[in-house]
Tab-separated table of C-alpha atoms and ligand atoms in Angstrom:
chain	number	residue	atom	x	y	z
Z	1	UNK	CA	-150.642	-156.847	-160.108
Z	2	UNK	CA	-149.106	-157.582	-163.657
Z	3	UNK	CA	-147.751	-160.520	-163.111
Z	4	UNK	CA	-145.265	-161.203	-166.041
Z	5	UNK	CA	-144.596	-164.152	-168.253
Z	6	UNK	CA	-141.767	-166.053	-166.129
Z	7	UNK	CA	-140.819	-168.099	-168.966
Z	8	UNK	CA	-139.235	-165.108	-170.328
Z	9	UNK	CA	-136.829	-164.631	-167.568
Z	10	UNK	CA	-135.182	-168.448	-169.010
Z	11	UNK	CA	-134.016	-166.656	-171.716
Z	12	UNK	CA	-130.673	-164.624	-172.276
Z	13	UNK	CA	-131.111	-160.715	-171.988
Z	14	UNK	CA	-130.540	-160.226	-175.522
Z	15	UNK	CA	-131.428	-161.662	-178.984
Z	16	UNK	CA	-128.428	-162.940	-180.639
Z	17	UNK	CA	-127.872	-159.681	-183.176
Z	18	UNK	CA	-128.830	-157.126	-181.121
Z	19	UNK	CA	-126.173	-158.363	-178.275
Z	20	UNK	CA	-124.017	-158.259	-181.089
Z	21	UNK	CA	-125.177	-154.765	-182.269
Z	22	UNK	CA	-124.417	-153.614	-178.921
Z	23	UNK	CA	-121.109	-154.916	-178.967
Z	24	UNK	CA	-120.454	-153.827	-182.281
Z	25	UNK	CA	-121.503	-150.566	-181.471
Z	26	UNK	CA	-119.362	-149.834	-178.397
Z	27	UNK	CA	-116.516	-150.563	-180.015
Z	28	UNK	CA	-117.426	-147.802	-182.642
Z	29	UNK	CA	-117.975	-145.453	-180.385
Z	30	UNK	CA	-114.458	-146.064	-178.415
Z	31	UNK	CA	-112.356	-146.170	-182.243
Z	32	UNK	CA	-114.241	-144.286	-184.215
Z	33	UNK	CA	-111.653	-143.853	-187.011
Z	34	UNK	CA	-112.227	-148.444	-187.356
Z	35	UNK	CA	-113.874	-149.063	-190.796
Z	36	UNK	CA	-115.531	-152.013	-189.398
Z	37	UNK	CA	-116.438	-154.661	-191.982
Z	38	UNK	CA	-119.572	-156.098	-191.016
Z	39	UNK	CA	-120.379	-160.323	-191.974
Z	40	UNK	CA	-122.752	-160.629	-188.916
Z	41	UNK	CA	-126.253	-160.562	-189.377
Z	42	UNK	CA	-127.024	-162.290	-192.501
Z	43	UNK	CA	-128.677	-158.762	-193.959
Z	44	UNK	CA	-129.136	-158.415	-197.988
Z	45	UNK	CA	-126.672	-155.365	-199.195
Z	46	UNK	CA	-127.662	-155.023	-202.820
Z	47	UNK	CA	-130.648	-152.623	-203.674
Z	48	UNK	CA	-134.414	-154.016	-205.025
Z	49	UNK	CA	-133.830	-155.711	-208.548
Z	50	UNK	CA	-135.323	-152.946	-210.676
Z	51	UNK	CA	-138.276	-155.471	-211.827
Z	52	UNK	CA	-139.358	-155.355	-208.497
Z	53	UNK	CA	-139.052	-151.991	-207.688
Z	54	UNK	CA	-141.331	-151.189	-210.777
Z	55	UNK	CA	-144.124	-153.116	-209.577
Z	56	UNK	CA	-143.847	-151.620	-205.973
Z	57	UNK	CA	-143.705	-148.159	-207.686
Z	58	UNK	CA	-146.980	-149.382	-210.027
Z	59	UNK	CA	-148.671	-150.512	-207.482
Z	60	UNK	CA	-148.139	-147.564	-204.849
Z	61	UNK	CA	-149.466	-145.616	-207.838
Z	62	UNK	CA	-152.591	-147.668	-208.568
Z	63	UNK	CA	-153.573	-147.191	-204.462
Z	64	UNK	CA	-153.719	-142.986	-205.019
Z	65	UNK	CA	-156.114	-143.584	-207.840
Z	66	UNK	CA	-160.017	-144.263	-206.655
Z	67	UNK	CA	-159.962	-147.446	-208.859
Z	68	UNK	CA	-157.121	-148.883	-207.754
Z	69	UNK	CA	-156.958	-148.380	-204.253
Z	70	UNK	CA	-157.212	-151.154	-201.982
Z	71	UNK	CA	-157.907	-151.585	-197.906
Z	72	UNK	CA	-157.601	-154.898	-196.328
Z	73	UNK	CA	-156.809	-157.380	-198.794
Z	74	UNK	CA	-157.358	-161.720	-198.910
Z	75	UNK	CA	-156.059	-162.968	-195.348
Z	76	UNK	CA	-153.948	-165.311	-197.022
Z	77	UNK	CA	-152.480	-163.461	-199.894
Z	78	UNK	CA	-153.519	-162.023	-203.061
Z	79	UNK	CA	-153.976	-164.529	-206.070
Z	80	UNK	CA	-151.792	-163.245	-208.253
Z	81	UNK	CA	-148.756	-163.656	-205.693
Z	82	UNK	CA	-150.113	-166.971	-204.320
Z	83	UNK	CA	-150.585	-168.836	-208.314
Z	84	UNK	CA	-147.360	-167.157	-209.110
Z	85	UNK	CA	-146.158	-169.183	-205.811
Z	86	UNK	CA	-147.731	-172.432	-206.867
Z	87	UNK	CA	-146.575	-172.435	-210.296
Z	88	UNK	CA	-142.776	-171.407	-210.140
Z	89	UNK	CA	-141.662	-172.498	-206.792
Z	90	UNK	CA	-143.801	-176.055	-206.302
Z	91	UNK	CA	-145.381	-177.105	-210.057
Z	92	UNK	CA	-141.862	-176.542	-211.899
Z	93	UNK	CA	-140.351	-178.731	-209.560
Z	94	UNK	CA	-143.641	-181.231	-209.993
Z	95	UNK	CA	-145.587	-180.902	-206.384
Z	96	UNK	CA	-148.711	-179.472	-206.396
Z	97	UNK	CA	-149.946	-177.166	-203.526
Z	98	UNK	CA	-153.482	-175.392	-203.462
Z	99	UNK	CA	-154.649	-172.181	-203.170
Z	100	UNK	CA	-155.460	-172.194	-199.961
Z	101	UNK	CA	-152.638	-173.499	-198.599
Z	102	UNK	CA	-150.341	-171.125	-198.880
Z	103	UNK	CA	-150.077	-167.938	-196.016
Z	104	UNK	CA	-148.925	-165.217	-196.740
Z	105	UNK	CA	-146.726	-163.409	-194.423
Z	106	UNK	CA	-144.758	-160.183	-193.153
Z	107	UNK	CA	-141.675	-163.206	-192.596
Z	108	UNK	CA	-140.375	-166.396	-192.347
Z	109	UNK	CA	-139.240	-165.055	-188.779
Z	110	UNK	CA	-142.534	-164.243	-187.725
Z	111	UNK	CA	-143.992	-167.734	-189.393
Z	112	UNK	CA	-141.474	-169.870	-187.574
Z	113	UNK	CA	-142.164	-168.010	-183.923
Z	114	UNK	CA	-145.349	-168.286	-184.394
Z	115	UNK	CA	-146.156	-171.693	-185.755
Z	116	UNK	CA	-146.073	-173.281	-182.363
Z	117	UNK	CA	-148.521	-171.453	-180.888
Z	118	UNK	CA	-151.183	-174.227	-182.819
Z	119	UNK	CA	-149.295	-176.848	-181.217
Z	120	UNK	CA	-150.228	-178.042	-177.490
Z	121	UNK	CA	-148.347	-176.980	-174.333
Z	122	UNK	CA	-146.908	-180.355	-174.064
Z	123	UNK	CA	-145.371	-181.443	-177.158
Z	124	UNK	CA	-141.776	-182.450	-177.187
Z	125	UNK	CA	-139.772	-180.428	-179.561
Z	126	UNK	CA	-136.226	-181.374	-180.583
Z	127	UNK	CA	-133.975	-178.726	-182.983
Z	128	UNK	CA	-130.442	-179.386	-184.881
Z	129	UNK	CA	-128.478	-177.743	-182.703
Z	130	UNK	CA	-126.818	-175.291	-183.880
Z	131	UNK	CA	-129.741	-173.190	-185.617
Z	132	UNK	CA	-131.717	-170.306	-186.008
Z	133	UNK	CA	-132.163	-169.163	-182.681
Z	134	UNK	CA	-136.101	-167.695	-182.562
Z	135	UNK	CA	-137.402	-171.997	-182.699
Z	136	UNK	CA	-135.975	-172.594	-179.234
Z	137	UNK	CA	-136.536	-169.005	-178.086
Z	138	UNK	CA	-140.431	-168.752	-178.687
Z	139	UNK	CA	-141.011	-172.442	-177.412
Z	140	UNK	CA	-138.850	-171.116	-174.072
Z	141	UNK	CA	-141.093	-167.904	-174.163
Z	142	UNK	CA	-144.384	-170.502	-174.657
Z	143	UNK	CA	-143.073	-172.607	-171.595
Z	144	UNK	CA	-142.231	-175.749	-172.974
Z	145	UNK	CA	-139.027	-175.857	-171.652
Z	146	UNK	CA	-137.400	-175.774	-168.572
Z	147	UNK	CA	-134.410	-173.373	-167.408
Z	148	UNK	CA	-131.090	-173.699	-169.555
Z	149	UNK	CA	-128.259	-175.361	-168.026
Z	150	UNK	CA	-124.337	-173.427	-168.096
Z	151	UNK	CA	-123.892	-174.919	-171.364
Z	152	UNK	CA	-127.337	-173.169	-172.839
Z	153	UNK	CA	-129.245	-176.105	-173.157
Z	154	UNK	CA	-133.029	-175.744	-172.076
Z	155	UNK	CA	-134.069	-178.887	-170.169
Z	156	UNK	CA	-137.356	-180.349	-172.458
Z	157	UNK	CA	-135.865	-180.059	-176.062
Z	158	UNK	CA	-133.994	-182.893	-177.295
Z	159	UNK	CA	-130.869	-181.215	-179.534
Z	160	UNK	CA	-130.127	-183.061	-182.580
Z	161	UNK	CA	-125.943	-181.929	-182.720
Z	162	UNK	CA	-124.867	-180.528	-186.300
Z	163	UNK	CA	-121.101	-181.727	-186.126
Z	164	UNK	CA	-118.692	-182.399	-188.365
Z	165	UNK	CA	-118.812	-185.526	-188.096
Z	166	UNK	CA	-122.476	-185.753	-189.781
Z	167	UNK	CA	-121.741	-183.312	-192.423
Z	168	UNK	CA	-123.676	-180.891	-190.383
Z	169	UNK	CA	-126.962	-182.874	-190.902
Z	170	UNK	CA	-128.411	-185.059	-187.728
Z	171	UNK	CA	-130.351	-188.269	-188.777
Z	172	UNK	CA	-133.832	-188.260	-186.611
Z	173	UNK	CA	-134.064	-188.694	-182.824
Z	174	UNK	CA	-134.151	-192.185	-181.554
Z	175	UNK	CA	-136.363	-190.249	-178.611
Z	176	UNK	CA	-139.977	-190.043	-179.030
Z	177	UNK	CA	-140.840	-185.864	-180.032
Z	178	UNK	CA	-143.787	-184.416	-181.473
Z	179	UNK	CA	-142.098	-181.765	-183.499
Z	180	UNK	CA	-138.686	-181.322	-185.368
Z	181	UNK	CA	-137.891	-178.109	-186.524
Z	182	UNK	CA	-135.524	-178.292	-189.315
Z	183	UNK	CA	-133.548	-175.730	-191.384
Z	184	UNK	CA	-132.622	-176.545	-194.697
Z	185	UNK	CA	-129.937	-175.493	-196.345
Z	186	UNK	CA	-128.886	-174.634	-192.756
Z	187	UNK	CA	-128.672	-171.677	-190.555
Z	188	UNK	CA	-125.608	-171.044	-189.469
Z	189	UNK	CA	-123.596	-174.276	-190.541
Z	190	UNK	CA	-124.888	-173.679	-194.501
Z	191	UNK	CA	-125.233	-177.752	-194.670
Z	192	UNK	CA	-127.962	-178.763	-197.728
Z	193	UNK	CA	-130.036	-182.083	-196.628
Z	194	UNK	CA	-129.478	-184.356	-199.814
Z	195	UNK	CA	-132.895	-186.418	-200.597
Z	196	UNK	CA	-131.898	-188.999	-199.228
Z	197	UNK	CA	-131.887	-187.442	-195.623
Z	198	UNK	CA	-134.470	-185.333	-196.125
Z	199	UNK	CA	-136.759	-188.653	-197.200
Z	200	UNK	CA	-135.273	-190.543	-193.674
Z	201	UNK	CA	-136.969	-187.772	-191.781
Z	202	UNK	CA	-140.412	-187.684	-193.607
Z	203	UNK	CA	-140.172	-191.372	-192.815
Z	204	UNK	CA	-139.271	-190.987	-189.591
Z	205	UNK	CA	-141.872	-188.942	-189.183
Z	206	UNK	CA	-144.487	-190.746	-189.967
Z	207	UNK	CA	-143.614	-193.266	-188.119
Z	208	UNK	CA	-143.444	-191.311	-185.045
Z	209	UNK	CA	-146.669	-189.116	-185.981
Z	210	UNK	CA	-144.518	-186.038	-185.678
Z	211	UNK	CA	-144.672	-182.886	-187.751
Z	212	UNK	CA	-141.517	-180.730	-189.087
Z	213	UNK	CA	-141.335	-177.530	-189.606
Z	214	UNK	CA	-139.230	-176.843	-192.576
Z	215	UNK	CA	-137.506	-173.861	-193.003
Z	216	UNK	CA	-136.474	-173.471	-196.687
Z	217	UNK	CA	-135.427	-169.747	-196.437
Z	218	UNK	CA	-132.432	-170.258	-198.065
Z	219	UNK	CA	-133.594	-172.855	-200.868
Z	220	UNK	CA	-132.648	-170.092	-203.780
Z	221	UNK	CA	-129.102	-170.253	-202.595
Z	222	UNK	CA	-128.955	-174.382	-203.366
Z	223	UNK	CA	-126.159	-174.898	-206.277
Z	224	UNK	CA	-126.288	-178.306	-206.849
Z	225	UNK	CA	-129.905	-179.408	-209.076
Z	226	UNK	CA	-130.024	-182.905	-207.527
Z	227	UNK	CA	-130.749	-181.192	-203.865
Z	228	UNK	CA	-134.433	-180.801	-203.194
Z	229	UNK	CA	-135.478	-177.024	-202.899
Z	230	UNK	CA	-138.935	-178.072	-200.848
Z	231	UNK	CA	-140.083	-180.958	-198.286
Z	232	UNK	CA	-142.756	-181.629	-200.835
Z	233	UNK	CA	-140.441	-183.072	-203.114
Z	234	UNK	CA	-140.334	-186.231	-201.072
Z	235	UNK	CA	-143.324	-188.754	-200.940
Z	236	UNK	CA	-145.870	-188.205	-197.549
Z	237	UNK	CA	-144.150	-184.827	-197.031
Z	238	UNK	CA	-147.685	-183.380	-197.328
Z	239	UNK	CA	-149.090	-185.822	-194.625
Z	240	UNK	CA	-146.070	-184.597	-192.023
Z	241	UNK	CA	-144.405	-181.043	-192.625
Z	242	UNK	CA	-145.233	-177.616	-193.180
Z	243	UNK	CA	-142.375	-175.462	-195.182
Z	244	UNK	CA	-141.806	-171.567	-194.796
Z	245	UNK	CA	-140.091	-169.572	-197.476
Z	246	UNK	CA	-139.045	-165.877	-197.691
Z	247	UNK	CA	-138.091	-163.223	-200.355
Z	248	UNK	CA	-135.808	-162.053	-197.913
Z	249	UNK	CA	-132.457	-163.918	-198.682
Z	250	UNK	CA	-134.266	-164.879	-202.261
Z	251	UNK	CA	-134.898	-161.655	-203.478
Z	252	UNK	CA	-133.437	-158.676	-200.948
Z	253	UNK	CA	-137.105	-158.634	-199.045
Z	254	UNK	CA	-135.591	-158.189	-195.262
Z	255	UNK	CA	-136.691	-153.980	-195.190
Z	256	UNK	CA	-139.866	-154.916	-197.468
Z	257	UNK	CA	-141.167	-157.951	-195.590
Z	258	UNK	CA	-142.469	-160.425	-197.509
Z	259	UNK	CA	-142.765	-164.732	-196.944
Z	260	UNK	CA	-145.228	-167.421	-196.770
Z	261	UNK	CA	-145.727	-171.041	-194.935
Z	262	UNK	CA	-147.547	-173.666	-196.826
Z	263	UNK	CA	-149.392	-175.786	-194.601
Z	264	UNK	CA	-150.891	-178.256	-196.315
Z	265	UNK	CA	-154.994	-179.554	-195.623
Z	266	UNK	CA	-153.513	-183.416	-195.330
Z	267	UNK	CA	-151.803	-182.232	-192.172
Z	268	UNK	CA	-153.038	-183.058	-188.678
Z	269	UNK	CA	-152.512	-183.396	-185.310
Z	270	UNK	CA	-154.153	-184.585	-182.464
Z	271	UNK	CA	-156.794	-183.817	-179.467
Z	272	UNK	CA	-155.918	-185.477	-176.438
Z	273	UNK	CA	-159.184	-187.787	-177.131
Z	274	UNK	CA	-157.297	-188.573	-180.570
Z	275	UNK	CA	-159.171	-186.741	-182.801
Z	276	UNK	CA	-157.579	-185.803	-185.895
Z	277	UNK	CA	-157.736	-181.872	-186.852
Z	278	UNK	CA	-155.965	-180.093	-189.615
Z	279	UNK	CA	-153.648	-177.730	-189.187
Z	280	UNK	CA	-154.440	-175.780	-191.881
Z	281	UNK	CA	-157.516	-174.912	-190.105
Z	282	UNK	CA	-155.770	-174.090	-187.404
Z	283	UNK	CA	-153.225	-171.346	-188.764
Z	284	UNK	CA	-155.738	-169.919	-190.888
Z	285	UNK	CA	-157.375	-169.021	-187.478
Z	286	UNK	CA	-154.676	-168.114	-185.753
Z	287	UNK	CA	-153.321	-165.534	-189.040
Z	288	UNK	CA	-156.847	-164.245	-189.237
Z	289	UNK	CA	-156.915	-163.052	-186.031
Z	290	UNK	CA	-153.768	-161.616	-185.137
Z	291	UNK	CA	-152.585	-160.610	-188.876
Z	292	UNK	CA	-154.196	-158.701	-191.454
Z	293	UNK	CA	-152.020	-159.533	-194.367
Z	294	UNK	CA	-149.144	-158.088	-196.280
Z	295	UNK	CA	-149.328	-154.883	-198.346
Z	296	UNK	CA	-150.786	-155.121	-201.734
Z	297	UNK	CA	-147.255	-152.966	-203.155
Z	298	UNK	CA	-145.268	-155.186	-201.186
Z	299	UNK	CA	-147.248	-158.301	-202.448
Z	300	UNK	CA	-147.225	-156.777	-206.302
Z	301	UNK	CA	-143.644	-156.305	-205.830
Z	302	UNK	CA	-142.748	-160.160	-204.640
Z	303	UNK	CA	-144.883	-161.449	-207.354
Z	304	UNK	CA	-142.360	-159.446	-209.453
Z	305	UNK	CA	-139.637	-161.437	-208.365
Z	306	UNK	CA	-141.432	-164.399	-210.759
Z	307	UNK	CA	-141.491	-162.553	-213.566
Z	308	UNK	CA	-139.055	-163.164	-216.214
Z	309	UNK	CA	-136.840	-160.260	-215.434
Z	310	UNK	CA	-137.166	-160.159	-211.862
Z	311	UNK	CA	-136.118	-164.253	-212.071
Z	312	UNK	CA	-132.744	-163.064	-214.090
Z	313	UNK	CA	-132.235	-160.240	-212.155
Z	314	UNK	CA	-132.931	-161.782	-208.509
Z	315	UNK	CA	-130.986	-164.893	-209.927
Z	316	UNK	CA	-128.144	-162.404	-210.621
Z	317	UNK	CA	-128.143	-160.795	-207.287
Z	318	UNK	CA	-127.045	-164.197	-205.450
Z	319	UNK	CA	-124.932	-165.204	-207.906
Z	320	UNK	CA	-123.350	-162.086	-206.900
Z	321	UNK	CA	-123.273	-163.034	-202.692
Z	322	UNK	CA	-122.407	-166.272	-203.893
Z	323	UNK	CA	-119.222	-165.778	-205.371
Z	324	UNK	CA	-118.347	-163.447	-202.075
Z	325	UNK	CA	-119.060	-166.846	-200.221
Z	326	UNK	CA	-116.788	-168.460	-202.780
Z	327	UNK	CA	-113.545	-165.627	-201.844
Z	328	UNK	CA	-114.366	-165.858	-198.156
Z	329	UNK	CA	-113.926	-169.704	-198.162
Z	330	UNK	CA	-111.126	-169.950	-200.257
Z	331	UNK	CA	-109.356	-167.033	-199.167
Z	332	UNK	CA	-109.621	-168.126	-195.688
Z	333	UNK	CA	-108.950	-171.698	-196.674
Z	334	UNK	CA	-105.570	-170.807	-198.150
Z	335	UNK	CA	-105.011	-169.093	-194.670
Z	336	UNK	CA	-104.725	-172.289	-192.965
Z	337	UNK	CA	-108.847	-171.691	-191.552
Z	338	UNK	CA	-111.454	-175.094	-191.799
Z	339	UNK	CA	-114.524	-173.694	-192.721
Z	340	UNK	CA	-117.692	-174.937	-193.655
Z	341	UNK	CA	-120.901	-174.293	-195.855
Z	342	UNK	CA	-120.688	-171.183	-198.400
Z	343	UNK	CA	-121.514	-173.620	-201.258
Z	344	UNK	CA	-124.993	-173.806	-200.929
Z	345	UNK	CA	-125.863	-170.992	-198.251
Z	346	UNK	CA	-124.256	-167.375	-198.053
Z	347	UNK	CA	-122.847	-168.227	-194.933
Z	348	UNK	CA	-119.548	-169.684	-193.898
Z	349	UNK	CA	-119.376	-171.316	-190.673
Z	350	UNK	CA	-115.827	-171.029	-189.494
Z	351	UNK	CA	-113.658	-173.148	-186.850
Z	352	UNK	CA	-111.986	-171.022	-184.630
Z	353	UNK	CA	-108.383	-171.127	-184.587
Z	354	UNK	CA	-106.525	-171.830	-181.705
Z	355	UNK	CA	-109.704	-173.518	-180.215
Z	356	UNK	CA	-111.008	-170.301	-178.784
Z	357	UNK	CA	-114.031	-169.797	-177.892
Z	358	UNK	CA	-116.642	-168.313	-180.271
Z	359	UNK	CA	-117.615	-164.887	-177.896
Z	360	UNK	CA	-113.745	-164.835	-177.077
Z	361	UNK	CA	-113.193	-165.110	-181.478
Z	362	UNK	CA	-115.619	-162.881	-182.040
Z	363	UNK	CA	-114.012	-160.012	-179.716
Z	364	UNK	CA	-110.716	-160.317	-181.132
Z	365	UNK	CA	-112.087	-160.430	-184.611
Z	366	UNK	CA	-113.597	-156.963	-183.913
Z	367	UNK	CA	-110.844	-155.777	-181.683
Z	368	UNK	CA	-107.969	-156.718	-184.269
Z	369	UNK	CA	-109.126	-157.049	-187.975
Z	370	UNK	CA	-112.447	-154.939	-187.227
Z	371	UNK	CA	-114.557	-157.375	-189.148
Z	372	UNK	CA	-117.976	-158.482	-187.262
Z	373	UNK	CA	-119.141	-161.822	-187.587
Z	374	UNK	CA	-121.936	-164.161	-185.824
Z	375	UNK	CA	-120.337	-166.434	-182.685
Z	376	UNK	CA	-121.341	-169.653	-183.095
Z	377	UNK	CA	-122.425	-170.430	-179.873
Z	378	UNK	CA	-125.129	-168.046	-180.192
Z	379	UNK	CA	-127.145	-170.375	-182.684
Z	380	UNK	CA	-126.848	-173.031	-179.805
Z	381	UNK	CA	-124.141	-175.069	-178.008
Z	382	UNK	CA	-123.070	-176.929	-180.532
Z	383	UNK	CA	-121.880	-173.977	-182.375
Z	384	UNK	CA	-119.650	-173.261	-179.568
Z	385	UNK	CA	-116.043	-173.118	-181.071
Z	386	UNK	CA	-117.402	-171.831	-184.450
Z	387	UNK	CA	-118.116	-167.950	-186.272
Z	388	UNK	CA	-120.255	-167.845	-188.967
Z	389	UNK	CA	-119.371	-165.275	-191.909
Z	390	UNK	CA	-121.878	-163.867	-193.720
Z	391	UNK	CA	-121.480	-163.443	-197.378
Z	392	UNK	CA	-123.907	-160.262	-197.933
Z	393	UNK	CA	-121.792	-157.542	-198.664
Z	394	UNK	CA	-120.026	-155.782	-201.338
Z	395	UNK	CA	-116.834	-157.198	-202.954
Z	396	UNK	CA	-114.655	-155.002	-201.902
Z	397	UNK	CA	-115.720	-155.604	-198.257
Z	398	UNK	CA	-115.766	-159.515	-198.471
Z	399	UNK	CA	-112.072	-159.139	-199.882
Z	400	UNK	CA	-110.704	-156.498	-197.546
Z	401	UNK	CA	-112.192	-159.042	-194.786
Z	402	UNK	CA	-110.368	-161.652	-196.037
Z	403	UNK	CA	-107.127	-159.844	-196.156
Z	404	UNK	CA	-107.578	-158.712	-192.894
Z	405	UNK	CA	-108.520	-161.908	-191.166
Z	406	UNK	CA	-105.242	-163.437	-193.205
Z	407	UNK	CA	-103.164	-161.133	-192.256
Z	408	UNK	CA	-104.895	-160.898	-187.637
Z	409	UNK	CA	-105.185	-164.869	-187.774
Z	410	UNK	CA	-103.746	-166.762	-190.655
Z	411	UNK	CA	-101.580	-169.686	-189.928
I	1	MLT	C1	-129.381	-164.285	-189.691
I	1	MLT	O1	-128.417	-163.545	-189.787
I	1	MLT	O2	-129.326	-165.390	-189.123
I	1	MLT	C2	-130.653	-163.847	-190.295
I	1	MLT	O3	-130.518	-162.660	-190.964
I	1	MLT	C3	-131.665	-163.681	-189.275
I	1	MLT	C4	-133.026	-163.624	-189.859
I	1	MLT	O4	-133.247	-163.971	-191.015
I	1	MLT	O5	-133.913	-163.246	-189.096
């Protein structure tokens, strides 16, 4: 008998997006004349920056020639993408990371369900709460948790609440936990960690001997110079955190696939006789065996995204979902809405009015102004009460959205 992975039977029936596909797509089906506007899923809209697209093209060329065709490639990434790494995203910004400790990856969504599988069955985890849903839900798949309660919280994590009354950004636990998984600027809420936070957790860390997991996916969307873009940028961060980053958000990546996870060698953690062990070593093993690397196009095309045109024309590109964050925030603003984030994250994180719940907004949001969104409460409890708006979409959209939000909900 197959007996099946129980642990997977404590989780909700559906992902997050594709519940809300299926939503989404029922209601299609039963009014299909409804243009439905769609801010959900935080997907790029605007097509490969055409720096990019001429290294994919090059390289795709250069593997039907007998010279420059390539099989497997390095397990952690091609040089060329992995200096180009090192030099614009950590030496401009004065932190040095080495060759080998950057991975390579298919995604940041990948890296981040993944990552735990180095860490032992019993650490304690604790996650802002709300956030990016695949942390908790790979940890619950893992078993480190036991069964949610009504209100979705799984017994064994310790939820750090994102409210408003902390700006959106929880200070450390006072509990003891062996790994923090933190989201910066934020998923769902769009909050930025300033410095100074960000340096009260490294501290906290080492304290505690805990690692964090820092998920910078959304660094490229910072507007303000004085927040940090990595963990690195703080003192000890290299003795306590490992950072993903993607080109999907950055650079329009989410059909091409392409991210990495720096895990530096001064990293450890512990055997249960105390003995130190880097984690390095440990992920290496763990990609090596159950990845085989990103394509070299795919790779030639995100070192692209470094090159002077691809950094105008990427640079561009958000500017462009950037100022639809800007209209969706002040164009619901001036409808009487109190939103959130959109400043320095493409995503708006929304109060609902009349204290509904975020499911209940969500359905009348379809149902009435036929514009999709992301309930709240899907990204964890706390977000209960809240919709997130996603600023990746085309102009025209993002305004007719706000007109028709105005004009279902305004005050
Ligand atoms: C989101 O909408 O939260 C993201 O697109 C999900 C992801 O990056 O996997």
């Amino acid at each position: 008998m197959a007996r099946i992975n129980d642990h997977y039977r404590k989780l909700r029936a559906g992902y997050l997006f594709p519940e809300i596909g299926r939503r989404v797509k029922a209601f299609q089906e039963a009014n299909p004349k409804a243009r439905i506007i769609r801010l959900g899923i935080g997907d790029v809209t605007l097509p490969l920056a055409p720096a990019v697209v001429e290294a994919f093209r090059n390289a795709v060329d250069e593997m039907a020639t007998a010279e420059g065709f390539r099989g497997y490639g390095p397990e952690q990434g091609y040089d060329f993408l992995v200096d180009a790494i090192r030099k614009h995203d950590f030496e401009a910004r004065g932190v040095s990371i080495a060759q080998d400790e950057v991975f390579v990856s298919d995604g940041s969504k990948c890296d981040s369900g993944n990552l735990q599988e180095i860490f032992g069955a019993s650490c304690r985890f604790a996650v802002v709460d709300p956030v990016y849903p695949v942390y908790v839900d790979t940890n619950v798949m893992a078993g480190r948790t036991g069964p949610a309660d009504e209100s979705g919280r799984f017994t064994g994590i310790t939820y750090l609440p994102a409210t408003e009354a902390n700006g959106f950004v929880p200070e450390p636990p006072a509990e003891r936990v062996d790994l923090v998984y933190l989201c910066t600027p934020n998923n769902p809420t769009g909050a930025a960690a300033t410095r100074e936070q960000l340096a009260r957790w490294v501290a906290w860390a080492h304290a505690n001997d805990a690692v964090i997991v820092f998920d910078a996916a959304y660094e490229a969307y910072i507007t303000d110079p004085a927040l940090p873009r990595s963990i690195y940028e703080l003192e000890g961060a290299k003795e306590c955190a490992i950072e993903m980053r993607s080109f999907s958000k950055r650079a329009g990546f989410t059909g091409v696939r392409c991210a990495y996870t720096v895990v530096p060698k001064a990293l450890t953690g512990s055997t249960d006789t105390g003995e130190r062990i880097p984690l390095n070593a440990l992920w290496s093993r763990r990609q090596s065996t159950k990845f085989n690397g990103v394509s070299y196009p795919v790779q030639r095309a995100a070192a692209a995204v470094y090159s002077e045109a691809g950094l105008v024309q990427t640079a561009a590109q958000i500017a462009f979902y950037m100022e639809n964050a800007r209209r969706l925030r002040e164009g619901l603003g001036r409808a009487g809405f109190t939103l959130f984030g959109g400043i320095h994250a493409p995503y708006i994180w929304m109060r609902t009015p009349r204290r509904l719940g975020s499911w209940e907004f969500f359905d009348r949001l379809l149902t009435q102004a036929h514009v999709v969104g992301t309930p709240g409460a899907g990204f964890g409890p706390s977000g209960e009460g809240y919709l997130r708006l996603s600023a990746f979409n085309s102009r025209e959209n993002v305004d007719e959205a706000v007109d028709r939000v105005r004009r279902a909900f305004g005050a």
